[in-house]
mmCIF file of C-alpha atoms and ligand atoms in Angstrom:
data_model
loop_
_atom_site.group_PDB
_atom_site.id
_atom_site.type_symbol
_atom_site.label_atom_id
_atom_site.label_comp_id
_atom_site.label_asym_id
_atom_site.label_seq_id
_atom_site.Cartn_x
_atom_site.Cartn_y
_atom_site.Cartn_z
ATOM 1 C CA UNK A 1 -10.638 -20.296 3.401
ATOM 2 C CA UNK A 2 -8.095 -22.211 1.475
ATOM 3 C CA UNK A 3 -10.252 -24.949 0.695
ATOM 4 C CA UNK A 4 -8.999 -25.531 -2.852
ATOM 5 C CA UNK A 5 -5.444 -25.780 -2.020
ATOM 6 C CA UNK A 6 -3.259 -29.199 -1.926
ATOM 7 C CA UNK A 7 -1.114 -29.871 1.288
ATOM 8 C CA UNK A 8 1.930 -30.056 -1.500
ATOM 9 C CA UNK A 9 0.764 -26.704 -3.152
ATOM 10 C CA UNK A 10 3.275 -23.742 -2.128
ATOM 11 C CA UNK A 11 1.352 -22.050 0.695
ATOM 12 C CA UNK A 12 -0.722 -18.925 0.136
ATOM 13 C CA UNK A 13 1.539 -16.507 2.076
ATOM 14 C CA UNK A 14 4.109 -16.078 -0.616
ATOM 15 C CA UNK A 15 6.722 -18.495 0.915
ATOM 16 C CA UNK A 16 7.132 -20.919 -1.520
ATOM 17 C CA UNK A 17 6.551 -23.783 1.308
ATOM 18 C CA UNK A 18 4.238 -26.194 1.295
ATOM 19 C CA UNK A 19 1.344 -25.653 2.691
ATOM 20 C CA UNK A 20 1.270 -28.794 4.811
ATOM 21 C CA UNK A 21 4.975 -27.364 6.330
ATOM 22 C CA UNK A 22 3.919 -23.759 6.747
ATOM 23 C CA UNK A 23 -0.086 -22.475 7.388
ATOM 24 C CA UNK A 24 -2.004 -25.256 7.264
ATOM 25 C CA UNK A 25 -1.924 -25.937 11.302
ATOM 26 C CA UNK A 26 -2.874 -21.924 11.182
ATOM 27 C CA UNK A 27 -5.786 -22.460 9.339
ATOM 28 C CA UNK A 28 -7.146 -25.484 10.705
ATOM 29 C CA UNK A 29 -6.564 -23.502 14.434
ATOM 30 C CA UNK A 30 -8.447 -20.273 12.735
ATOM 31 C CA UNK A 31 -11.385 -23.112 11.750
ATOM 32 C CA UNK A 32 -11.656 -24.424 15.170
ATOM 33 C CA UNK A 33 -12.052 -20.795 16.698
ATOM 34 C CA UNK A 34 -14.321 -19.908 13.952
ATOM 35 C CA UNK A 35 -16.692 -23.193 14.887
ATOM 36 C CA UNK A 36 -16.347 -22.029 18.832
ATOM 37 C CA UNK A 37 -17.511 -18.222 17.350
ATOM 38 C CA UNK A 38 -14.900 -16.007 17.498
ATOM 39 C CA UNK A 39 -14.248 -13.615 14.014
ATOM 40 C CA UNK A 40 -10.929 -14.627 13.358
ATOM 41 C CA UNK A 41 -9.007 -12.235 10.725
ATOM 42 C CA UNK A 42 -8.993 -12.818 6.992
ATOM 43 C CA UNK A 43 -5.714 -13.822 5.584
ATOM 44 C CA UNK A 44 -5.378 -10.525 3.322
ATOM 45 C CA UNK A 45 -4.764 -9.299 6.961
ATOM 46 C CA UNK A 46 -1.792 -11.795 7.638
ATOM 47 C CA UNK A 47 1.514 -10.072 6.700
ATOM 48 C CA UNK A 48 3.858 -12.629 4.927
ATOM 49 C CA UNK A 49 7.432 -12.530 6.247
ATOM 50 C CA UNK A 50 8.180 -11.045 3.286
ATOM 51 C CA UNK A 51 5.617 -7.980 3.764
ATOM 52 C CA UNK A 52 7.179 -7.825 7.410
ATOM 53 C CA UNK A 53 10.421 -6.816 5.962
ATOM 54 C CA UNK A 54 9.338 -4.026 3.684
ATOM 55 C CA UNK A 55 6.716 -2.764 6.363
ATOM 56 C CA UNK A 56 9.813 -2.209 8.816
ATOM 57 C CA UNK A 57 12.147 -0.538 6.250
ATOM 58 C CA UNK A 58 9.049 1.707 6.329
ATOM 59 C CA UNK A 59 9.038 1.912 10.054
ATOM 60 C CA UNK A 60 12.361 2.453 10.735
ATOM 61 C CA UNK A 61 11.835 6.372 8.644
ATOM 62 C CA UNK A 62 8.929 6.743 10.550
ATOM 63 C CA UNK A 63 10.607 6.255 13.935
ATOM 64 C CA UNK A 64 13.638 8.444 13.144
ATOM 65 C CA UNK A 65 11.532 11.319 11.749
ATOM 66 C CA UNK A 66 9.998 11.091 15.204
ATOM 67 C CA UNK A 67 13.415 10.853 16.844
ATOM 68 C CA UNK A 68 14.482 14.084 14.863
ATOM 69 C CA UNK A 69 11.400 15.773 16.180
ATOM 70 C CA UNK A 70 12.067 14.461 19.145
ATOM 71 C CA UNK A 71 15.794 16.693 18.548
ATOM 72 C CA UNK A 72 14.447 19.230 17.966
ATOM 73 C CA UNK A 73 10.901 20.394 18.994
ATOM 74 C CA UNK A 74 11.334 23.694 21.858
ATOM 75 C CA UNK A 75 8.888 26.297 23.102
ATOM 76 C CA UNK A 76 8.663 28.865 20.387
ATOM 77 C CA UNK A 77 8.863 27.269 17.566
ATOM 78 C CA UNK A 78 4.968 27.049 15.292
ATOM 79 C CA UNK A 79 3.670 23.279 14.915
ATOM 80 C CA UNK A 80 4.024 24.136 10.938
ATOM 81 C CA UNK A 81 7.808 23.599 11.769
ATOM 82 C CA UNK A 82 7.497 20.712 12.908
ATOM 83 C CA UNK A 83 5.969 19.508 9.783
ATOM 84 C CA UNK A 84 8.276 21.336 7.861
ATOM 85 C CA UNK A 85 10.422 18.982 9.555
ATOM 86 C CA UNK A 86 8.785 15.988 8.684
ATOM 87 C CA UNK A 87 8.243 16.292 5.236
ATOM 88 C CA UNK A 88 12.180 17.162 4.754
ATOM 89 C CA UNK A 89 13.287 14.213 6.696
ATOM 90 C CA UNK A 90 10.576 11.786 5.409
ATOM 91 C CA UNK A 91 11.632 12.757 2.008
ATOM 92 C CA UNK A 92 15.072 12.990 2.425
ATOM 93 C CA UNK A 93 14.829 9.337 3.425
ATOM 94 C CA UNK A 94 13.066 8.045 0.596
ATOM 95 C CA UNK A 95 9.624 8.075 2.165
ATOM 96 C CA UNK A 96 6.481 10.176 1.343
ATOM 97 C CA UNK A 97 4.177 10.980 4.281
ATOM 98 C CA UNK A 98 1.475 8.932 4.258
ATOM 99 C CA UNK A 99 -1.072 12.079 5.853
ATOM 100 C CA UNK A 100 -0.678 14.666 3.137
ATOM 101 C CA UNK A 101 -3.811 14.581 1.202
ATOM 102 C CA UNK A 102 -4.602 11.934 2.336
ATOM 103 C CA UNK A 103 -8.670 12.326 2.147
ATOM 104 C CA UNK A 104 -7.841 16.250 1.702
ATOM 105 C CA UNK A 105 -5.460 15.958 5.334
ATOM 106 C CA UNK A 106 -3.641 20.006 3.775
ATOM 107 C CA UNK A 107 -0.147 18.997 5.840
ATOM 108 C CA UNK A 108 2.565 16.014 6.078
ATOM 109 C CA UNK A 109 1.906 15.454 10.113
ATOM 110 C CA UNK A 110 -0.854 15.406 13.052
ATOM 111 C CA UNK A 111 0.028 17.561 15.777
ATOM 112 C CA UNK A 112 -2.672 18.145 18.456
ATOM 113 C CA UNK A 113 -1.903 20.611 21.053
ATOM 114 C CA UNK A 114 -3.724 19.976 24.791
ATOM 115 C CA UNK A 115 -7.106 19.830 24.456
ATOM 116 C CA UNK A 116 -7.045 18.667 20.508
ATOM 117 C CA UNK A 117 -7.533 14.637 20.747
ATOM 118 C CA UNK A 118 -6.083 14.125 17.305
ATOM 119 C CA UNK A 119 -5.751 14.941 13.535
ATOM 120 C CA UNK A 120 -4.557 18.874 14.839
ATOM 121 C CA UNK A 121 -3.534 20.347 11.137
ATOM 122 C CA UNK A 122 -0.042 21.972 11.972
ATOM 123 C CA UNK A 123 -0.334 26.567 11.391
ATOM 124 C CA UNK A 124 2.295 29.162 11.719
ATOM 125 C CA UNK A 125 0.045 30.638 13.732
ATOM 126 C CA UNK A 126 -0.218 28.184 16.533
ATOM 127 C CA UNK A 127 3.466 28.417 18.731
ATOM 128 C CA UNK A 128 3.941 26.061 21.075
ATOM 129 C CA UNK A 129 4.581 27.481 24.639
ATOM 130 C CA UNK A 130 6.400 26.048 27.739
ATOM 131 C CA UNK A 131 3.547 23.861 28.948
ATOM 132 C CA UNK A 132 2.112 22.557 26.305
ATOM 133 C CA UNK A 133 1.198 18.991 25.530
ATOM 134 C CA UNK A 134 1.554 17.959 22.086
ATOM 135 C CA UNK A 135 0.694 14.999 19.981
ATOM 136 C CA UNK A 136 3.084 14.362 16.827
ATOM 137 C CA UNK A 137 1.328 11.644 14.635
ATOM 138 C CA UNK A 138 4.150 10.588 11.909
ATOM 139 C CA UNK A 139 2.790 7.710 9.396
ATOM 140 C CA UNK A 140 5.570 7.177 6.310
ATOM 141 C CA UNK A 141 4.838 5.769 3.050
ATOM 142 C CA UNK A 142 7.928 3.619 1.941
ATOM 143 C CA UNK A 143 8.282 1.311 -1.366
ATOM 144 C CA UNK A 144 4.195 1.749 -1.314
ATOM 145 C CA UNK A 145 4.471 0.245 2.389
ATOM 146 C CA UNK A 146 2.921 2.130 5.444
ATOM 147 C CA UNK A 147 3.878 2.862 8.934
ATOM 148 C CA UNK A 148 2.565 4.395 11.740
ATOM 149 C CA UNK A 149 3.341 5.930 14.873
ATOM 150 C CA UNK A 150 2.764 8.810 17.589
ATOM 151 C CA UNK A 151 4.698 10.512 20.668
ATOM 152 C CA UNK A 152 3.718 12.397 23.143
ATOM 153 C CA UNK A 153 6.193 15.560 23.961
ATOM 154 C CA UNK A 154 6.153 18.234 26.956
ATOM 155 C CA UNK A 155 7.016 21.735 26.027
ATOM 156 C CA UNK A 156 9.661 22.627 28.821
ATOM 157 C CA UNK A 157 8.063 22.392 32.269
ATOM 158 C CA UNK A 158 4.366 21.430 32.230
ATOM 159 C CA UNK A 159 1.913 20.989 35.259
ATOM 160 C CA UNK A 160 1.964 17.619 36.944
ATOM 161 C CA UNK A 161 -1.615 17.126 36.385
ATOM 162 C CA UNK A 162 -0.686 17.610 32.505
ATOM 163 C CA UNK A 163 2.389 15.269 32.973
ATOM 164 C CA UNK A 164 0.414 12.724 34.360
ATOM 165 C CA UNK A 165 -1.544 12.102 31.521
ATOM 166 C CA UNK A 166 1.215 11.871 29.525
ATOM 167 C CA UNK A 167 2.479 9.147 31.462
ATOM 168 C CA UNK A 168 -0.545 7.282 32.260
ATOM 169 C CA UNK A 169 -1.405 7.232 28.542
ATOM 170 C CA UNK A 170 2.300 5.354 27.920
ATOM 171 C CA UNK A 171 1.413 2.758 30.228
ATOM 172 C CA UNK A 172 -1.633 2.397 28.749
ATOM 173 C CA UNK A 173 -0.416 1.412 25.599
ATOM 174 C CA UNK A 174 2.493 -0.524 27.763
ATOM 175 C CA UNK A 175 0.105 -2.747 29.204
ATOM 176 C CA UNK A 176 -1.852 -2.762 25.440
ATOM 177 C CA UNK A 177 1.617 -4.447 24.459
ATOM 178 C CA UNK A 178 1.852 -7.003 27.014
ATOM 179 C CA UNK A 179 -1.908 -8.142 26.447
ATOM 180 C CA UNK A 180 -1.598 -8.896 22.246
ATOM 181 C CA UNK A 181 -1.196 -12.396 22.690
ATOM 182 C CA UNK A 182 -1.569 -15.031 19.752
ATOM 183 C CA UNK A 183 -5.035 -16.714 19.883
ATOM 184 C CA UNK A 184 -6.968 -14.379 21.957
ATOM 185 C CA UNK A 185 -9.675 -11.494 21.271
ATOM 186 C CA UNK A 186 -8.603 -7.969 20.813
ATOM 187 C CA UNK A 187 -11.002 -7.030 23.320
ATOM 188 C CA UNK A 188 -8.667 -8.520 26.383
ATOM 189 C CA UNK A 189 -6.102 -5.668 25.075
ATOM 190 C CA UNK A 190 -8.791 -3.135 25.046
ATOM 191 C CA UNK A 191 -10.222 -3.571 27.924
ATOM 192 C CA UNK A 192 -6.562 -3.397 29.613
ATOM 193 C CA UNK A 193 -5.895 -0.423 28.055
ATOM 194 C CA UNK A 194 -9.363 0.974 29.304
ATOM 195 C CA UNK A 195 -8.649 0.042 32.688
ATOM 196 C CA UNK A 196 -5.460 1.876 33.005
ATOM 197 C CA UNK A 197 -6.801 5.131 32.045
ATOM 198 C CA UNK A 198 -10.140 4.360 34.446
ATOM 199 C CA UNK A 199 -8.446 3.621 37.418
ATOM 200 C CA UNK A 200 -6.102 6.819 36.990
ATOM 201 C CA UNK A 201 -9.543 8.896 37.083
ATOM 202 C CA UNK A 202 -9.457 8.825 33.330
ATOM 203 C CA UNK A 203 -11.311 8.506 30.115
ATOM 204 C CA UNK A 204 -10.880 7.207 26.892
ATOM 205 C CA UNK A 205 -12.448 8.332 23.367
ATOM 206 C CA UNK A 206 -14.776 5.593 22.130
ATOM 207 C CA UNK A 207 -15.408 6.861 18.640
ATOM 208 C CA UNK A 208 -11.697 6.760 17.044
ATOM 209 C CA UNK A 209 -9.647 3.931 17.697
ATOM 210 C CA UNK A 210 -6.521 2.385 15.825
ATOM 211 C CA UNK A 211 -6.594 0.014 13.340
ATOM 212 C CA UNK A 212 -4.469 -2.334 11.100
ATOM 213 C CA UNK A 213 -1.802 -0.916 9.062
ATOM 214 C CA UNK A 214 1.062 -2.072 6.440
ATOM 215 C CA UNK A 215 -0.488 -2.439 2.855
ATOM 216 C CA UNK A 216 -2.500 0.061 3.570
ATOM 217 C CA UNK A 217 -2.641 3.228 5.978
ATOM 218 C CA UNK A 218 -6.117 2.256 7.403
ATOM 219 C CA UNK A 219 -6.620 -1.672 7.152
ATOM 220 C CA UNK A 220 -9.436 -3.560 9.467
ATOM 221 C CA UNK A 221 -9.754 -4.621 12.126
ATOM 222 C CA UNK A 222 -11.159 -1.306 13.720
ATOM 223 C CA UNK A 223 -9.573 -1.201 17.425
ATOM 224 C CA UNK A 224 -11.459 -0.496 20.439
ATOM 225 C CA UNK A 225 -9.769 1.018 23.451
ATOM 226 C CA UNK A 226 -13.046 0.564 25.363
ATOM 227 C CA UNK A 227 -13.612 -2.886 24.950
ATOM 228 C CA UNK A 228 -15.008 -6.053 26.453
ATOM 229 C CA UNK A 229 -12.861 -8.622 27.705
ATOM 230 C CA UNK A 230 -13.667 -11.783 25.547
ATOM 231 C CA UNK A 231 -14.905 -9.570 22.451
ATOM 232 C CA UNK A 232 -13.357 -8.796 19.545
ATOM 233 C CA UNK A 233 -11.181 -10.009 16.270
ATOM 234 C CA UNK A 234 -8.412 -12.730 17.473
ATOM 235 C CA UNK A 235 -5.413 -11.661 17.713
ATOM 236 C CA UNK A 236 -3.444 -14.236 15.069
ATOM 237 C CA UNK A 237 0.357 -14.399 14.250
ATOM 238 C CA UNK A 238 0.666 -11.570 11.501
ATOM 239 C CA UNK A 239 -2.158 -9.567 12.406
ATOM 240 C CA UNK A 240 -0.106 -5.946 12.290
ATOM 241 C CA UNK A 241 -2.106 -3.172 14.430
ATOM 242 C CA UNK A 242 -1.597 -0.087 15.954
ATOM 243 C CA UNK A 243 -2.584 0.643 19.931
ATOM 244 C CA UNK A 244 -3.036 4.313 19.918
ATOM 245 C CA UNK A 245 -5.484 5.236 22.685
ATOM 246 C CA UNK A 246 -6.815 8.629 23.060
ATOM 247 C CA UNK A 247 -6.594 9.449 26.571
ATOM 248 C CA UNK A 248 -9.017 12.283 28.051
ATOM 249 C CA UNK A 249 -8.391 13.988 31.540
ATOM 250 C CA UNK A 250 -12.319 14.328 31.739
ATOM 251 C CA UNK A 251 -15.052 13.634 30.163
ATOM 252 C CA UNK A 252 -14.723 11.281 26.854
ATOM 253 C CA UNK A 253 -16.997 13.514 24.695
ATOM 254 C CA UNK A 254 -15.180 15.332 21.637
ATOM 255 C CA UNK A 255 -16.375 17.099 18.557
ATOM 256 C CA UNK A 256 -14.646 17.909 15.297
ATOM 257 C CA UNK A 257 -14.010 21.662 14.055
ATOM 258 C CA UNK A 258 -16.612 21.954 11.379
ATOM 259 C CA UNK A 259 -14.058 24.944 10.361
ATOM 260 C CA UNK A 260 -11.532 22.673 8.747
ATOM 261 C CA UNK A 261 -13.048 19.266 9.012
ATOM 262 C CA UNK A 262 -10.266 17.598 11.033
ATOM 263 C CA UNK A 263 -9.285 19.185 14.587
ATOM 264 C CA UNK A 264 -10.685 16.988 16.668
ATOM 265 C CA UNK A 265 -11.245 18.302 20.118
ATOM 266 C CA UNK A 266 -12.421 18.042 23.737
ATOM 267 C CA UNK A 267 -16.263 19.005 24.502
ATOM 268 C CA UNK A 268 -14.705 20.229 27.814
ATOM 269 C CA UNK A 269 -11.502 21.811 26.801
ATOM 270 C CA UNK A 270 -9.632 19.791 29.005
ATOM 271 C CA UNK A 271 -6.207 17.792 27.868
ATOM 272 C CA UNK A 272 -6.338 14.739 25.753
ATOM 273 C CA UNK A 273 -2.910 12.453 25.027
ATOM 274 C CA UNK A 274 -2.232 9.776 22.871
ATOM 275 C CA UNK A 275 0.445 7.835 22.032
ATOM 276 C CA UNK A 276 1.150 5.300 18.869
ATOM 277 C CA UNK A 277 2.830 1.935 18.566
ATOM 278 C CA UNK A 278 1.969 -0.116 15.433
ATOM 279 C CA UNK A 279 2.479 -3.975 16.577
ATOM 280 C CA UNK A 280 2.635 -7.745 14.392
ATOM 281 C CA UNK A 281 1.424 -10.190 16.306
ATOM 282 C CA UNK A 282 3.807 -13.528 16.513
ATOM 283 C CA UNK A 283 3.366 -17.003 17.831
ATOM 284 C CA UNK A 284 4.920 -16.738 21.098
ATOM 285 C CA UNK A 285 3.515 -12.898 21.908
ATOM 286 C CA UNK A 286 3.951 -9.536 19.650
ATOM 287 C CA UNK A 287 6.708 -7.190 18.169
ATOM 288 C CA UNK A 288 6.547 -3.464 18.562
ATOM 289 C CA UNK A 289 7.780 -2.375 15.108
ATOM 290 C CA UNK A 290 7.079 1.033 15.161
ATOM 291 C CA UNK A 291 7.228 3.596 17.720
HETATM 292 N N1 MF3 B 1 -2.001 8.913 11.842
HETATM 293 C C1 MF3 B 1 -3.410 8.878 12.125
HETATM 294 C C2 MF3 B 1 -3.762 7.513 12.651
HETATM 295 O O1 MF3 B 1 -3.110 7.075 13.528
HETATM 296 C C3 MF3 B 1 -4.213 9.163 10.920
HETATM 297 C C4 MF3 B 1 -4.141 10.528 10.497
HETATM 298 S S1 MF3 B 1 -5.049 10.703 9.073
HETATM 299 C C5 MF3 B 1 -4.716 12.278 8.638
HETATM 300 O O2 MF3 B 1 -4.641 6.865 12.213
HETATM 301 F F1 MF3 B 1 -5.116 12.436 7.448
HETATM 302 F F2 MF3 B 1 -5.306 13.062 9.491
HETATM 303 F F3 MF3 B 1 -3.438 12.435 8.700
HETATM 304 CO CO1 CO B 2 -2.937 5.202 13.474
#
């Protein structure tokens, strides 16, 4: 990887160390995993300290634009409020939001009602009634840096069965959390995750996953909610991720609206939840820096 560079030369993360004082251990640790087989990330994927720092400015809009929605989302009001909201309070922080045209996405925010798994394009038409599950999916663009995260909210009093899933799908990413450990595959997180959501009489969607985030809105490694324990990238101090499993209440099969190109939905019309944490990976564990 760095072959060419001197132990004296300032390190290639940007922090004017030495190499020999700041990721030369790293790299001779990523070799030794490498020779023993594991894929072990590429450093464009390891956030300097310095990239850390502007990617959190960019959280912290994300997470209060969720707060705010969080404020103020009610029965009655159309999910195209909500992204009213969104792209007022993104803006009026100095952020843009990161979904709006984003490959031709027409609004500023996800929201995915019950059965819709994800990527839900917010209407006037569509009002949100007591009992409703919804998905908001908030991702900020700040000083070029991204951000990313999603919440789960229940529209006044829902069924239990409904509030279940909600619940079951935050300890799912919970657990997600306490598996990213430094030096170990992604699939051990994964597979947790998958668990979970099994042994609650569960599935989860196989065919969209989460995925690194910071520089970009969509950065590798792909993430697998379904995984194998052992499998996977390895999870290395400055990997940044998000855990965002989508959670069905039957079977795991979905389809896309062919309509608009983006509602992604349940083959059975039952629910679907998800929620979003984007997490950086550190030596002793990880930090949840968006939420
Ligand atoms: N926020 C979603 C994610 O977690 C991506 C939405 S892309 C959009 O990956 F264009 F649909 F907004
Ligand atoms: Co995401």
């Amino acid at each position: 990887m760095s072959g060419k560079l001197g132990r004296n030369d300032p390190c290639w993360c940007g922090s004017g160390r030495k190499y020999k004082k700041c990721h030369e251990a790293f790299d001779e640790k990523c070799a030794r995993f490498r020779q023993e087989g594991f894929a072990v990330p590429a450093h464009s994927l390891i956030k300097t300290a310095a990239q850390v720092e502007k990617i959190k400015e960019s959280c912290r809009i994300n997470v209060a634009v969720l707060d705010y929605v969080a404020e103020h989302i009610r029965p009655g009001i159309s999910t195209l409020e909500i992204d009213r909201w969104v792209h007022s309070e993104t803006v009026r922080q100095g952020g843009i939001p990161a979904p709006l045209n984003y490959e031709g996405f027409p609004k500023s925010v996800c929201t995915s009602v019950n059965e819709v798994v994800c990527h839900g394009i917010p209407s006037e038409e569509e009002i949100l009634r007591e009992g409703d599950i919804v998905n908001v999916d908030v991702s900020t663009i700040y000083n070029g840096y991204y951000s990313d995260s999603s919440r789960m909210f229940c529209i006044g009093r829902v069924s239990p069965e409904r509030e279940k899933l909600v619940k079951v799908v935050k300890e799912c990413v919970e657990i997600g959390i306490s598996r990213v450990k430094p030096w170990t595959p992604m699939g051990n997180m994964g597979h947790a995750v998958h668990q979970h959501a099994l042994e609650n009489g569960y599935t989860v969607v196989r065919e969209i996953g989460g995925h690194g985030v910071g520089l970009e809105f969509h950065e590798d490694p792909w993430v697998s909610y379904t995984s194998a324990e052992g499998s996977g990238i390895l999870m290395v101090p400055g990997l940044m991720f998000t855990i965002e499993p989508m959670v069905n209440m039957g079977s795991d099969e979905i389809y896309t609206d062919s309509e608009d190109g983006w509602t992604v939905r349940t083959e059975d019309g039952l629910p679907s939840a998800q929620w979003e944490v984007t997490v950086l990976v550190t030596d002793t564990g990880c930090e949840v820096i968006c939420w």
